[in-house]
Every structure is written in C-alpha cells, then in structure tokens.
Coordinates of C-alpha atoms in Angstrom, one line a residue:
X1 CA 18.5 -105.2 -254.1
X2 CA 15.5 -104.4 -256.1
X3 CA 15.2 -104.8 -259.7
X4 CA 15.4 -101.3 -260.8
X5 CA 18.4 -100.9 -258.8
X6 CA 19.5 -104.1 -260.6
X7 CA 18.6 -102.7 -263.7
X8 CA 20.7 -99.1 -263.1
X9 CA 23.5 -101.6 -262.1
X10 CA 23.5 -103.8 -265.1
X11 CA 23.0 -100.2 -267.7
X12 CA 26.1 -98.2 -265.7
X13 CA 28.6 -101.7 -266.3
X14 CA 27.5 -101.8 -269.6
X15 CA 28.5 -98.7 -270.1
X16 CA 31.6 -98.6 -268.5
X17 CA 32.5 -102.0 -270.4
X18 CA 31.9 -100.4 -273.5
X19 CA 33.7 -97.4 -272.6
X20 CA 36.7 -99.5 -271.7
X21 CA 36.5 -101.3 -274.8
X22 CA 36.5 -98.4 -276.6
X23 CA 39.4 -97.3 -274.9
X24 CA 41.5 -99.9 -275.2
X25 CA 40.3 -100.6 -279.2
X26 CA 41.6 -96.9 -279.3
X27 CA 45.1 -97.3 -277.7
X28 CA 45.5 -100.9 -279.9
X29 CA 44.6 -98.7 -283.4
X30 CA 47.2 -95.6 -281.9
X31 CA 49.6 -98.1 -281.1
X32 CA 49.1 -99.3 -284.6
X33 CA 49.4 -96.2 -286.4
X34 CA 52.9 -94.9 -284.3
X35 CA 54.3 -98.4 -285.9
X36 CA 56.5 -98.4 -288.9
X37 CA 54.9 -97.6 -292.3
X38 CA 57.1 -100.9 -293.5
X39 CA 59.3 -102.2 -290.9
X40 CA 60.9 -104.4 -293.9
X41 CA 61.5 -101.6 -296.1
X42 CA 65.4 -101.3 -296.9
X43 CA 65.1 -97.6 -298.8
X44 CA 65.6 -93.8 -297.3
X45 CA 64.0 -90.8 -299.0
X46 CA 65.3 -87.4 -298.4
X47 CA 62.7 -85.2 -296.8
X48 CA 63.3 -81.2 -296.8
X49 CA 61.7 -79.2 -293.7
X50 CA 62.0 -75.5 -294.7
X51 CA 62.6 -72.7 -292.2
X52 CA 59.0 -72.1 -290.2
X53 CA 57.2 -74.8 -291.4
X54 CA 54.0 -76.0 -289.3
X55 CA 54.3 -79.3 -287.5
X56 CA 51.0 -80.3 -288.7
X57 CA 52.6 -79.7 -292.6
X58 CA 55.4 -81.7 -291.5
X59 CA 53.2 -84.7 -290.6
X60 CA 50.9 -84.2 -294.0
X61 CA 53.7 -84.2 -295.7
X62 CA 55.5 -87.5 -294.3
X63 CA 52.1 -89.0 -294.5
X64 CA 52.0 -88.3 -298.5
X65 CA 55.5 -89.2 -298.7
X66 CA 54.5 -92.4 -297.1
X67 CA 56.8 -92.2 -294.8
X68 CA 54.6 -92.7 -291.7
X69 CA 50.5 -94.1 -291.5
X70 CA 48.9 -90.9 -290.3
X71 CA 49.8 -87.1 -289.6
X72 CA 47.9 -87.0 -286.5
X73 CA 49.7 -90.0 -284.9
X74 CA 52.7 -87.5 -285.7
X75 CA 51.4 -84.5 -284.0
X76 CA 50.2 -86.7 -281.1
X77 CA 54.0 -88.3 -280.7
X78 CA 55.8 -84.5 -281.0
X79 CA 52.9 -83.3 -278.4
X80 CA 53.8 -86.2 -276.2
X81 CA 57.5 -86.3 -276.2
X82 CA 57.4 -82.6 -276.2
X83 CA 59.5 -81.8 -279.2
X84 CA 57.1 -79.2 -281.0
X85 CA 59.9 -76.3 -280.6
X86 CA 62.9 -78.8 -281.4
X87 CA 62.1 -80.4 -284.8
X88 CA 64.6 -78.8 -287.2
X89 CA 64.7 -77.3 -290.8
X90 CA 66.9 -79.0 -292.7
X91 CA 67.4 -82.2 -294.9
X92 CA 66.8 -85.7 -293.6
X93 CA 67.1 -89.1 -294.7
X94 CA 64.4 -91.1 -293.6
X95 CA 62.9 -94.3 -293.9
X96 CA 59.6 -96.1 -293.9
X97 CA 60.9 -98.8 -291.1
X98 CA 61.5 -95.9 -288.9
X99 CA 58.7 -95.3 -286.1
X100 CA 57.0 -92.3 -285.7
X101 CA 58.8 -91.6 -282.4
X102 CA 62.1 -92.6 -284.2
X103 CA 61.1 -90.1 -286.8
X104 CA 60.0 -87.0 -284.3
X105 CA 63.2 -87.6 -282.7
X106 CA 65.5 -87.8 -285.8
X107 CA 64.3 -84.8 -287.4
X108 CA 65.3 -82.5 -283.9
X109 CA 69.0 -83.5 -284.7
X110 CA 70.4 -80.3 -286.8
X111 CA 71.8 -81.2 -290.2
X112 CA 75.0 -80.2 -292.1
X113 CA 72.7 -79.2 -294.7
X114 CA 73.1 -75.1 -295.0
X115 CA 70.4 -72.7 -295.7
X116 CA 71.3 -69.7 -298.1
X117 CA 69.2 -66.8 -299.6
X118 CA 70.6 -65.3 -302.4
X119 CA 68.9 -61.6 -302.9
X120 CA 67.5 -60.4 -306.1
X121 CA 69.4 -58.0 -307.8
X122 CA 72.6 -59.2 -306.6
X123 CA 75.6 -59.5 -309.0
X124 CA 77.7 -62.3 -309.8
X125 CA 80.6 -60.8 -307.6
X126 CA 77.7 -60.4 -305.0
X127 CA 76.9 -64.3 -304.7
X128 CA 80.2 -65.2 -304.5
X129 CA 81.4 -63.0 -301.5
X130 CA 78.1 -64.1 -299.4
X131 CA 78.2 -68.1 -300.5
X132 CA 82.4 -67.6 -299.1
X133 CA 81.0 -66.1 -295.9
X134 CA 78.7 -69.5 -295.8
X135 CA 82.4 -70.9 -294.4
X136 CA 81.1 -74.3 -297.0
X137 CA 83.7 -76.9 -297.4
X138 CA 85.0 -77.1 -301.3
X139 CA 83.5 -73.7 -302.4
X140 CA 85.9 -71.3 -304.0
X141 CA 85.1 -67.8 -305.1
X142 CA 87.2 -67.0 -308.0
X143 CA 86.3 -70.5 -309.9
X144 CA 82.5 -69.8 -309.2
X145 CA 82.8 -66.4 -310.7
X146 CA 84.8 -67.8 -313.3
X147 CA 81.9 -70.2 -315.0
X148 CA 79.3 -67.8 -313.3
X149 CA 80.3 -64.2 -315.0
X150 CA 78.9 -65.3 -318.6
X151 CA 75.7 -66.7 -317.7
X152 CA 74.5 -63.1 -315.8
X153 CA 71.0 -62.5 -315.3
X154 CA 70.9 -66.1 -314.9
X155 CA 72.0 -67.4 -311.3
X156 CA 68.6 -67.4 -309.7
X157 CA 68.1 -65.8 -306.8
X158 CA 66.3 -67.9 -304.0
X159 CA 66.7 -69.9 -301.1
X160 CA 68.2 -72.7 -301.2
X161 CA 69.1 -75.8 -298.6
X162 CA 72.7 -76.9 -299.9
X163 CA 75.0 -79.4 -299.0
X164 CA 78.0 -77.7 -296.7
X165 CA 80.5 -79.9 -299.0
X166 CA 78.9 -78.7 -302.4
X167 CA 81.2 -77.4 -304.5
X168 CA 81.3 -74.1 -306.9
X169 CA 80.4 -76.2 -309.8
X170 CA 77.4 -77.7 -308.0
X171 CA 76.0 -74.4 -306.6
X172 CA 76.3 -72.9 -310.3
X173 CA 74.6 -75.8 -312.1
X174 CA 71.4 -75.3 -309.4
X175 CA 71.3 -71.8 -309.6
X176 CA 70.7 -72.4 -313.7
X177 CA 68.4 -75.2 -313.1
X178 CA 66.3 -73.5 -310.9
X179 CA 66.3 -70.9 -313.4
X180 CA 65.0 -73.1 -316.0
X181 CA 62.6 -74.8 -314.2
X182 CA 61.4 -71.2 -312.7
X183 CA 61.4 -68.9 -315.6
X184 CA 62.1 -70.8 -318.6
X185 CA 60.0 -73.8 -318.4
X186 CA 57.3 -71.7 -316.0
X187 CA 57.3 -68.2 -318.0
X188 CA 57.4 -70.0 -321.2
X189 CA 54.0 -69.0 -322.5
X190 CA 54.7 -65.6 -321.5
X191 CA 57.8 -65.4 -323.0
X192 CA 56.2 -67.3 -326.5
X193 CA 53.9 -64.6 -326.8
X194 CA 56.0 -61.6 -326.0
X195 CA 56.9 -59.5 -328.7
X196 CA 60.7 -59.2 -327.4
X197 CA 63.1 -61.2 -327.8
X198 CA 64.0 -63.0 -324.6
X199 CA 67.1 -62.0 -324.2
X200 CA 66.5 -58.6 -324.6
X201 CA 63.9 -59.3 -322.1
X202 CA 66.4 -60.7 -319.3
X203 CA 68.9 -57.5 -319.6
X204 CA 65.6 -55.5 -319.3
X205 CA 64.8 -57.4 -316.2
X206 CA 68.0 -56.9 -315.0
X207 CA 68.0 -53.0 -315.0
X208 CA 64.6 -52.5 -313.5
X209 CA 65.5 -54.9 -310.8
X210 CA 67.5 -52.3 -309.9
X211 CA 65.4 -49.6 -311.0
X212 CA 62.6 -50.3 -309.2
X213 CA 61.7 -51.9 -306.0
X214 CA 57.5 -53.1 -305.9
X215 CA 56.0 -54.8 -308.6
X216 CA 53.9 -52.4 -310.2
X217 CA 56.7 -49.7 -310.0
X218 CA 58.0 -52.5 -311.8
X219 CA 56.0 -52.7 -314.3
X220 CA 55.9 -49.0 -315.4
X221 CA 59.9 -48.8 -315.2
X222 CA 60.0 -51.3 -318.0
X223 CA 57.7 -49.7 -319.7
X224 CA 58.8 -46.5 -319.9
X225 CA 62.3 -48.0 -320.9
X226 CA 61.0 -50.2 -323.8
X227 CA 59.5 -46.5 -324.7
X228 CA 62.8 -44.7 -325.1
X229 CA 64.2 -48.2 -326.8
X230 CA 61.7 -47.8 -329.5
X231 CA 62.4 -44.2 -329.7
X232 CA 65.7 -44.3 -330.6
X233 CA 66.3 -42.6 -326.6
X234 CA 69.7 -43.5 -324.7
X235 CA 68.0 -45.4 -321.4
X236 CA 69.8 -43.3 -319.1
X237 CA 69.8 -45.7 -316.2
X238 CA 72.1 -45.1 -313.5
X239 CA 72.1 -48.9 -312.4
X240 CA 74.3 -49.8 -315.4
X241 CA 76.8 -46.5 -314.1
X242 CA 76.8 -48.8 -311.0
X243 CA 77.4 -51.9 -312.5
X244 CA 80.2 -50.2 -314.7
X245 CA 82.0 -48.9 -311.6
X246 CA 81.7 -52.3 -309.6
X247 CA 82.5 -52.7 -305.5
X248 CA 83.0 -49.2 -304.3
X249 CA 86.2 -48.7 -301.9
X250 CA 85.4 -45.3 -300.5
X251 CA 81.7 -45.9 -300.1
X252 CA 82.5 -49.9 -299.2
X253 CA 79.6 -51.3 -301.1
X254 CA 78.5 -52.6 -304.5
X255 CA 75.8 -50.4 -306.4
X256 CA 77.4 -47.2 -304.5
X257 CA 75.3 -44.1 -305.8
X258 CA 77.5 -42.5 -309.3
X259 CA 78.1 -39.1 -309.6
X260 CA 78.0 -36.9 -312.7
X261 CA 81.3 -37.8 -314.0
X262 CA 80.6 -41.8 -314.1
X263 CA 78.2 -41.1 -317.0
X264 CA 81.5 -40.1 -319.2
X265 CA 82.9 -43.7 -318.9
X266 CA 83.2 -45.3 -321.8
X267 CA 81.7 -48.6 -321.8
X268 CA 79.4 -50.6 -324.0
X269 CA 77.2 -50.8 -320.3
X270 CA 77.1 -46.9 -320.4
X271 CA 73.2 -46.4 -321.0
X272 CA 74.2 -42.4 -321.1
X273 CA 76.7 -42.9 -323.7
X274 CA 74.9 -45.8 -325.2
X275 CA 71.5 -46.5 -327.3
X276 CA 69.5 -49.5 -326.4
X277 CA 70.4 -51.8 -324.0
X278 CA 73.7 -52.9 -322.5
X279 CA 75.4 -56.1 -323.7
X280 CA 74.0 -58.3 -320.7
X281 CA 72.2 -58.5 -317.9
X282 CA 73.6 -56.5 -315.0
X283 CA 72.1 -58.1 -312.5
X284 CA 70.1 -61.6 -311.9
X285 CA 66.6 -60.6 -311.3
X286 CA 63.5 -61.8 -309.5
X287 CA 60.8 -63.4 -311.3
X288 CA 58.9 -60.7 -310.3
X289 CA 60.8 -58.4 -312.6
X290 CA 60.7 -60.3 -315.1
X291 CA 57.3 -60.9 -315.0
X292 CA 56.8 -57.0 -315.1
X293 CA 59.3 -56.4 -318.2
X294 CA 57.2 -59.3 -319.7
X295 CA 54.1 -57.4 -319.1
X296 CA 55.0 -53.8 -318.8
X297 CA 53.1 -51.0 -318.7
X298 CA 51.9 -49.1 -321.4
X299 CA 52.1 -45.3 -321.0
X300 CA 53.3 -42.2 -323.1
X301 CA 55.8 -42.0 -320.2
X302 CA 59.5 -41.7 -321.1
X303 CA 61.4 -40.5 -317.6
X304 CA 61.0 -40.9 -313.9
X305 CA 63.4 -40.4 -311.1
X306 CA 63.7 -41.5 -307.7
X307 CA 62.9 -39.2 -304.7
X308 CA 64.9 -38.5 -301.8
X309 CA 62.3 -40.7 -299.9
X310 CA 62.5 -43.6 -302.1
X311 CA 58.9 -42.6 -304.1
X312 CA 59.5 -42.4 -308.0
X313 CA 57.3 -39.5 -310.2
X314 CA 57.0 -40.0 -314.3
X315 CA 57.1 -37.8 -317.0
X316 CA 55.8 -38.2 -320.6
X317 CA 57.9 -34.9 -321.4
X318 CA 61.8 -33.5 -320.9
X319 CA 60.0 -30.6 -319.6
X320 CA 57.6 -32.5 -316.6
X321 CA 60.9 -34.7 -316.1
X322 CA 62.6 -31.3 -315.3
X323 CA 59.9 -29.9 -312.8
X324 CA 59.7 -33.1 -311.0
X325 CA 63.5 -32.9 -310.7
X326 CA 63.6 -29.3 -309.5
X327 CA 60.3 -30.0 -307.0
X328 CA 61.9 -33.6 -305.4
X329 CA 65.4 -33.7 -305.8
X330 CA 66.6 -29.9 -305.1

C-alpha cells in the first residue's frame, strides 16, 4: 500500500469517524430533548388546542408553556409515531414529567370538553335552545334564560371550549366575562371618548347587528340611525318588530320577516310607534358592531332599505328613500 493510498485511507476514516460521532452526539441531544421537561415535577397545567390549529403551533406553544424542551422534538415525535391527523382539539391536562411521546399521544385522546359557537345577533331565547341541543350534563334552559334575559346585549357571542358538566350559571358568568374582558376592558378607550352614552351605544349595536350584515354597512347603518335619533325621527327598524313578535310558529324561526300590521303593536320595542331607542338591547352583538356604532359614519343619510338581493341603497331624503323603494323592492 503506498502512502497516498494510506493517506486517502486515513482522510475517508476520519471522516466517517466524525460522521459517526456526529451522529450519535445527534441521537444522544434528540434523545435528550424527547425527555421530560421535569420528571420530578408534581403540577398539571391545562393546555387548550383550538379547532384547526397547526401542529407546529401546538409544539411552540407547549414549548412556551414549558411543558416540553423543544417544538421540533415535538413535530419530530408526531411525524414519527404518525399521529399528525389524530391530535385532537380540546382541553388537556398535562404535565412537565410527561415525555414528549407521552404528550403526542395524550393529546389524540378526545376530551369531554365541548366546543360551542354562539352566533352574533342571536337572542337570549336563541343561546339557550342551541346550548340545550349541546345535550351538556347540568344545563337547563329556563334557569339560563332566567338570570340571562336582563343582562341582553351582553352574553358574548364566541366560541367557546366548555366543560360538558358546566352548569347554566357557569355558562352565563363566562359569557359576561368574556364580554368584559372583550369590549369593556378592550373597547374602553373607544367607549371613553364616544360622545354616547354606552348603554345607548350597546342597544344601538344590538339593532344594526341585525340591520346590517359587513362591517362597513355597519358603520353607515349606525350612522344613519344616530341621525334620525338626533332628529327627533322614530328609527323605524324592523329588527325590533322581530324582536317584539319573538319565535315565529307559522314561519318556525326567530327573526321571521313582519308584515305591515306588526308595526301597530304596542310596545316600548316598537321603533315605528316609538322615538329613540328601545329599552334594551335586542340582540347580543359582535364586536364588530359595536365597533361600527362606536365609530359610525357620518352622512346626511337618514333611510336605507334592504334589496331583494340582500344589497342596501341610502337616502338623505323621504323622497330618494321612496324611489329606491319603488326601483328595488316592487
């Protein structure tokens, strides 16, 4: 063997050593990582995984949580074991002394947590007919609308990851907390500097939650509304007819269209028989709309309507309010 070929020799198991050692420093540091954060630890911390969340969250998110060493040991475990279309959303208890595989694994067992979405715009009576279709444990309709009714306008509309044992009491108190956190304590310097009071502000939101349907339409809705408040102009809005006649038996829905008559009831909701607003909310808005009648827009608008294919037209006069009523509605 010649020394070159000595030499070629010697370079290629040097480089195959190191390539080994490389290896196998790699495995011991992986190994390392798919270890228990703290295999002494004695303390769970619930984790939420919402609907459609990305595996790689997931693992940021334990990772900041410090419920595992490293997100990638956790995407390398769920890729290996093969679990990327099992993990579950849901709510889990999980621990520090838990291994990453122990971890991957748990959270593909389905909880007895229950996901529900509450739409905006829904009424009291609304929640509590779909949250008694949720089939939870110690939930009961008539005692949720009970201590719900007075606090209209106020059950915020969301989804939600709820025990299936919660009870009516429970669901109320986090639909107001999640109100407070969401609009009072997070609109509260646009509800500081708002001319309105905020009341006034949440029955507004209430109607064009109804009224309207995108954000900017929205926006003009209340607008036009605050108009014919300050004019001394009954609001005319057929959502408070709706809200007045409740859950429709012939038409087998809530917020079933009124007819002409309707606007003759006499109720303090009325908005045809009535100045100003109605007593209180008739609906629990989006944050959206409230947002909009927090920042509506200005306009020397004072009607609109809604055409048969859902687009709305504004008027500034009884007379433009009449032609677009003859051109999209007849």
């Amino acid at each position: 063997m010649t020394k070159k070929t000595i030499k070629k020799t010697t370079i290629l198991f040097a480089v195959i050593l190191v390539f080994i050692v490389a290896a196998i420093s790699a495995l011991l540091y992986l190994s390392t990582l798919l270890k228990p954060l703290d295999i002494n630890s004695t303390k769970s911390s619930r984790f939420v995984i919402p609907k459609g969340q990305a595996i790689s969250i997931i693992g940021q998110r334990l990772q900041e949580e410090k419920l595992i060493k490293n997100a990638y040991a956790f995407r390398f475990v769920v890729a290996k074991e093969k679990l990327v279309n099992k993990i579950q959303a849901g709510s889990f208890d999980i621990s520090a002394s838990m291994s990453v595989s122990e971890i991957a694994n748990y959270l593909t067992i389905g909880t007895e947590d229950v996901w529900i979405t509450l739409l905006e715009g829904w009424r009291t009576e609304e929640i509590a007919e779909y949250l008694e279709a949720q089939d939870l444990d110690s939930f009961n309709k008539e005692e949720f609308i009970t201590m719900a009714k007075p606090n209209e306008g106020m059950l915020y509309p969301d989804t939600y990851l709820i025990p299936r044992e919660i009870s009516s009491e429970q669901i109320y108190n986090l639909l107001l907390n999640t109100f407070d956190l969401k609009v009072v304590q997070g609109l509260s310097e646009e509800i500081a500097g708002s001319q309105r009071d905020f009341n006034q502000v949440l029955i507004m939101a209430s109607l064009v939650e109804r009224e309207a349907k995108t954000f900017e339409q929205m926006r003009r809705v209340a607008g036009i509304l605050w108009n014919r408040i300050d004019l001394g102009m009954a609001l005319q809005a057929d959502a408070t007819l709706q809200y007045v006649n409740g859950y429709d038996r012939v038409q087998k829905k809530w917020w079933a269209v009124p007819s002409s008559e309707d606007k003759k009831q006499k109720s303090p909701y009325n908005t045809y028989l009535n100045p100003g607003l109605p007593p209180k909310p008739i609906s629990n808005p989006s944050l959206n709309a409230i947002k909009a009648t927090l920042d509506s827009l200005e306009s020397d608008d004072r009607f609109y309507i809604h055409a048969n294919d859902g687009t709305m037209y504004y008027a500034s006069t009884l007379e433009g309010h009449n032609a677009n009523v003859n051109k999209y509605l007849r």
